[in-house]
Short mmCIF file of N, CA and C in Angstrom, two decimals:
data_model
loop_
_atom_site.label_atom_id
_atom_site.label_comp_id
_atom_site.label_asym_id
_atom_site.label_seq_id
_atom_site.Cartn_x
_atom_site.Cartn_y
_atom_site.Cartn_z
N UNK A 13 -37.11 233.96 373.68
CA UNK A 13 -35.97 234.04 374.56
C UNK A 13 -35.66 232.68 375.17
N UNK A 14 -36.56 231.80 375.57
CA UNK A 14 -36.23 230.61 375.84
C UNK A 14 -35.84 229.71 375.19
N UNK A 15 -35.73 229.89 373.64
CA UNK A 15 -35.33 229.01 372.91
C UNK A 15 -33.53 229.16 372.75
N UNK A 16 -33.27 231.00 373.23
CA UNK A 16 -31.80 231.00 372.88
C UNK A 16 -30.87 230.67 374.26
N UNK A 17 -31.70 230.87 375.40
CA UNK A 17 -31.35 230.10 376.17
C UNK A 17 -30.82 228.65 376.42
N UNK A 18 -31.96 228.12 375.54
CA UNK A 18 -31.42 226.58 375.56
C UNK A 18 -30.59 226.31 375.05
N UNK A 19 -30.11 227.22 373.94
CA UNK A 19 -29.16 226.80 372.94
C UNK A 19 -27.62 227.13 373.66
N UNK A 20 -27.91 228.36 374.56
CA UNK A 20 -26.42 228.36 375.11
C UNK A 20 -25.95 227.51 375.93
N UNK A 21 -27.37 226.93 376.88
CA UNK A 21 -27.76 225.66 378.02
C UNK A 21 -26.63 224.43 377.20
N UNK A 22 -27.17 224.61 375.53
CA UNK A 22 -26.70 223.15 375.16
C UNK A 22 -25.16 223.35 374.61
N UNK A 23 -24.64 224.57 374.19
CA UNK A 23 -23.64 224.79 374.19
C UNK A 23 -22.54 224.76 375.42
N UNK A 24 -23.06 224.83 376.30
CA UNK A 24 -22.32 224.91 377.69
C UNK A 24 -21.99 223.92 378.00
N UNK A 25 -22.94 222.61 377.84
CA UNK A 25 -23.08 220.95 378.16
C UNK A 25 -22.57 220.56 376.89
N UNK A 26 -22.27 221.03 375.76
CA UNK A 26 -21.13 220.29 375.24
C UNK A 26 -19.96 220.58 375.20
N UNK A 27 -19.70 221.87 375.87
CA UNK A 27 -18.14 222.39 376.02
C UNK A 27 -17.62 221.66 377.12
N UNK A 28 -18.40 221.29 378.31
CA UNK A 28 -18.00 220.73 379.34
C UNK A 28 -17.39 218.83 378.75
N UNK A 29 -18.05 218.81 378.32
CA UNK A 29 -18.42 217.24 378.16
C UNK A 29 -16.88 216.78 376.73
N UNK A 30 -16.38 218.05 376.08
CA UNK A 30 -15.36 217.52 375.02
C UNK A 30 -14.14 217.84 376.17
N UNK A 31 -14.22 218.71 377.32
CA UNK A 31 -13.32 219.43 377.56
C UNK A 31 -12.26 217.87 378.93
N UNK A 32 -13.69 216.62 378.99
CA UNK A 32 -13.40 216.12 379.73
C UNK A 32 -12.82 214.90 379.27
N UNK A 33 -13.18 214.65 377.99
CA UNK A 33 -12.42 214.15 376.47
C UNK A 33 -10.99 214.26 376.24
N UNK A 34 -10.82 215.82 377.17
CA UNK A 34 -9.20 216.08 376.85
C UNK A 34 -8.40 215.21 377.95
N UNK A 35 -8.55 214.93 378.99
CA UNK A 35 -7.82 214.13 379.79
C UNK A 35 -7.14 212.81 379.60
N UNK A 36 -6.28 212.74 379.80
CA UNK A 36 -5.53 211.29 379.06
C UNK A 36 -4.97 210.59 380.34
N UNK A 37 -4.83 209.06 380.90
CA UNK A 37 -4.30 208.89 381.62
C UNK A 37 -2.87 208.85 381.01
N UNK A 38 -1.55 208.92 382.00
CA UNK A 38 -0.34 208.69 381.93
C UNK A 38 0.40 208.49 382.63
N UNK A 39 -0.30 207.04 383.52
CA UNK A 39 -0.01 206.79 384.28
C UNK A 39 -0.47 205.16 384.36
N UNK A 40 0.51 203.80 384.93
CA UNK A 40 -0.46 202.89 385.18
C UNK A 40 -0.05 202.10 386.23
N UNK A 41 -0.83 200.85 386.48
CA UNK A 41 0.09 199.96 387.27
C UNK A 41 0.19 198.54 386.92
N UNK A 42 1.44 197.69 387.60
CA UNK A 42 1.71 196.32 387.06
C UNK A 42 1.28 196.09 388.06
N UNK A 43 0.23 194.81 388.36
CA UNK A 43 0.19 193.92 389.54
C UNK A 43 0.70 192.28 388.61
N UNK A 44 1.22 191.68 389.87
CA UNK A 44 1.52 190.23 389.58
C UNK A 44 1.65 189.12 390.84
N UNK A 45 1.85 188.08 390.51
CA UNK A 45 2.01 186.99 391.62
C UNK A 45 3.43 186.70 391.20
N UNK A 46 4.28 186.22 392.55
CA UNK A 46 5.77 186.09 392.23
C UNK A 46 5.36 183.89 392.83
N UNK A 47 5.61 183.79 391.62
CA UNK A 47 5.71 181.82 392.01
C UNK A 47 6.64 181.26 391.43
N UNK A 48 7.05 180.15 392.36
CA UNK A 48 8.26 179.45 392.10
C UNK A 48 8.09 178.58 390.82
N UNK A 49 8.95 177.78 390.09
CA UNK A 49 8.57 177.11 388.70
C UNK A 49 7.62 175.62 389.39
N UNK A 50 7.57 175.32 390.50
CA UNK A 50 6.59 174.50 390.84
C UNK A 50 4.77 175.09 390.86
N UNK A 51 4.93 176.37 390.74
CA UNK A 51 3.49 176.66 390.97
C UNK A 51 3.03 177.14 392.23
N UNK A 52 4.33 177.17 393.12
CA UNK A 52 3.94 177.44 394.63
C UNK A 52 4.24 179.33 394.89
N UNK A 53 3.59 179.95 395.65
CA UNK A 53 3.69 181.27 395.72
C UNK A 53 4.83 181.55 396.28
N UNK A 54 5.52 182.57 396.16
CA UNK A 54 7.01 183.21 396.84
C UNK A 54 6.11 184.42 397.99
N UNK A 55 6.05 184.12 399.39
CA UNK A 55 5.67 185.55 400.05
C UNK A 55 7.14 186.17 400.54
N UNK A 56 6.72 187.39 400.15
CA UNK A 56 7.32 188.47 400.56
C UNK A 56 8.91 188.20 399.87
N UNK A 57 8.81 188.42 398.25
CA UNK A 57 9.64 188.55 397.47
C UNK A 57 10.30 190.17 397.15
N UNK A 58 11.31 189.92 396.72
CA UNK A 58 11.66 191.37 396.15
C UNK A 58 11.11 191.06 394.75
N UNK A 59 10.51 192.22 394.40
CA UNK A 59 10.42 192.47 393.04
C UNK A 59 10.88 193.83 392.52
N UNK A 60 11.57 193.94 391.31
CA UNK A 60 12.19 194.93 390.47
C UNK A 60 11.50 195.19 389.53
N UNK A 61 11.41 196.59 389.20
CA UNK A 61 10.19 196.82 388.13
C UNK A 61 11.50 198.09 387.29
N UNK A 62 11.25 197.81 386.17
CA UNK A 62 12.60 199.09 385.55
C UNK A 62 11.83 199.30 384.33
N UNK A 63 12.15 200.76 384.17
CA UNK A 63 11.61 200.77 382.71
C UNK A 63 12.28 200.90 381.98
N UNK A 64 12.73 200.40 380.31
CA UNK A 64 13.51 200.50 379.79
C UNK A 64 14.09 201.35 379.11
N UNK A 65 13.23 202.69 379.05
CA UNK A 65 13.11 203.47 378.20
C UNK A 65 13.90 205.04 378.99
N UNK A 66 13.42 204.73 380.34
CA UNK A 66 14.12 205.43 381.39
C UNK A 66 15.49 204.87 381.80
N UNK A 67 15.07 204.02 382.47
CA UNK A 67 16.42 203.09 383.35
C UNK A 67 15.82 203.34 384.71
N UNK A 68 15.07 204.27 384.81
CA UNK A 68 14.23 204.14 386.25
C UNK A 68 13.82 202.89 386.90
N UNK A 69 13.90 202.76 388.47
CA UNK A 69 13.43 201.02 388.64
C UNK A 69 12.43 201.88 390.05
N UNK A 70 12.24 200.64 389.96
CA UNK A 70 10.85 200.61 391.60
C UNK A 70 10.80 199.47 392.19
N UNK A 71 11.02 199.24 393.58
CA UNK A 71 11.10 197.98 394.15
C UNK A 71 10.32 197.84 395.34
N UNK A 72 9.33 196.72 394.89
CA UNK A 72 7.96 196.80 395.85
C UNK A 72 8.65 195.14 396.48
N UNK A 73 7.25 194.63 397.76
CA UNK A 73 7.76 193.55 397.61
C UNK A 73 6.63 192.80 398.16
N UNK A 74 6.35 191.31 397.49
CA UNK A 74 4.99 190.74 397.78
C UNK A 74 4.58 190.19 398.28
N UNK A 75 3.19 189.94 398.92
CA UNK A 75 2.32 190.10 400.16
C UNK A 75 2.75 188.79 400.42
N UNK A 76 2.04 188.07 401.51
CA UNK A 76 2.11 186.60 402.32
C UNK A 76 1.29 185.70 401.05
N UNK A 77 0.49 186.34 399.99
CA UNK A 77 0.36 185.42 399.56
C UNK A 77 0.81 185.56 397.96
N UNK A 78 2.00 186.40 397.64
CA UNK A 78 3.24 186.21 396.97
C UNK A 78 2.48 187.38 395.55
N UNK A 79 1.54 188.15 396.02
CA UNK A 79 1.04 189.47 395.16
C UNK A 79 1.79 190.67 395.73
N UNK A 80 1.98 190.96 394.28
CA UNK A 80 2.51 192.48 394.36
C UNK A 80 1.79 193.78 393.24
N UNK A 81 2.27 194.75 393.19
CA UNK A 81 1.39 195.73 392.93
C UNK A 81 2.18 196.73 393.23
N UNK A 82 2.61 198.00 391.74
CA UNK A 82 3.47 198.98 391.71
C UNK A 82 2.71 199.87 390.80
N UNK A 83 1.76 200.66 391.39
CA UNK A 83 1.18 201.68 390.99
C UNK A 83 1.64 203.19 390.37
N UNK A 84 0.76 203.73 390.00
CA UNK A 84 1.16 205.35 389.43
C UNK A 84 2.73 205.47 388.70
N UNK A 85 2.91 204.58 387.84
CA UNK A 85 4.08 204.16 387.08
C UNK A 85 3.94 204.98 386.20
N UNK A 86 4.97 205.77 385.07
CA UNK A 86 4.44 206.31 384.10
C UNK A 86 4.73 205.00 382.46
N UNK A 87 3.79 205.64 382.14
CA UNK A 87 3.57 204.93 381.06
C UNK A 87 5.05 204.07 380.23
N UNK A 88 5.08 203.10 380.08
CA UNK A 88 6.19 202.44 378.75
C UNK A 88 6.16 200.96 379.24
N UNK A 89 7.52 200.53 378.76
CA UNK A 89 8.40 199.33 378.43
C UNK A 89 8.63 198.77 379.82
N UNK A 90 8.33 197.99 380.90
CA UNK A 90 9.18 197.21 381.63
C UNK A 90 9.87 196.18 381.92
N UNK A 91 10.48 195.67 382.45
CA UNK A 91 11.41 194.34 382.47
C UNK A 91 10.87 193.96 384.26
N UNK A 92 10.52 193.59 384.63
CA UNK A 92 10.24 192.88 385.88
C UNK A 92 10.74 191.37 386.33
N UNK A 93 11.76 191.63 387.14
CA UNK A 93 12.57 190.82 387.85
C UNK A 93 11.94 190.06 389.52
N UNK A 94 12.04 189.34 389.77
CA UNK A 94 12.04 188.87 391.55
C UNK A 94 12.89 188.17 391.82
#
């Protein structure tokens, strides 16, 4: 009896373990620095984030030291403007 035990034990721990296999992200994020063509940082820029595939946009805008960061995006194509 303990041997068919284990076997369901090990059946159980691999159902769990493909089932977590199934998860896909679809979702991501762009981070970037917004700098001028000298090399110097832009703080607190607008930045435009669009996707092309949508036409959806998102407009974050970047920190004092010219980083930005537009999370939980769904997946594709963007064009990013400042």
């Amino acid at each position: 009896m303990h041997v068919k035990g284990s076997k369901i034990s090990l059946a159980i721990l691999l159902l769990l373990l493909c089932c977590g296999a199934g998860y896909a992200q679809d979702t991501g994020a762009i981070v970037g620095v917004v700098k001028e063509s000298t090399g110097s940082v832009i703080p607190r820029a607008a930045v435009k984030i669009t996707n092309l595939g949508t036409g959806i946009t998102r407009e974050v805008t970047s920190d004092d030291n010219g980083r930005y960061i537009a999370e939980a995006l769904p997946i594709g194509v963007y064009d990013i403007t400042a």
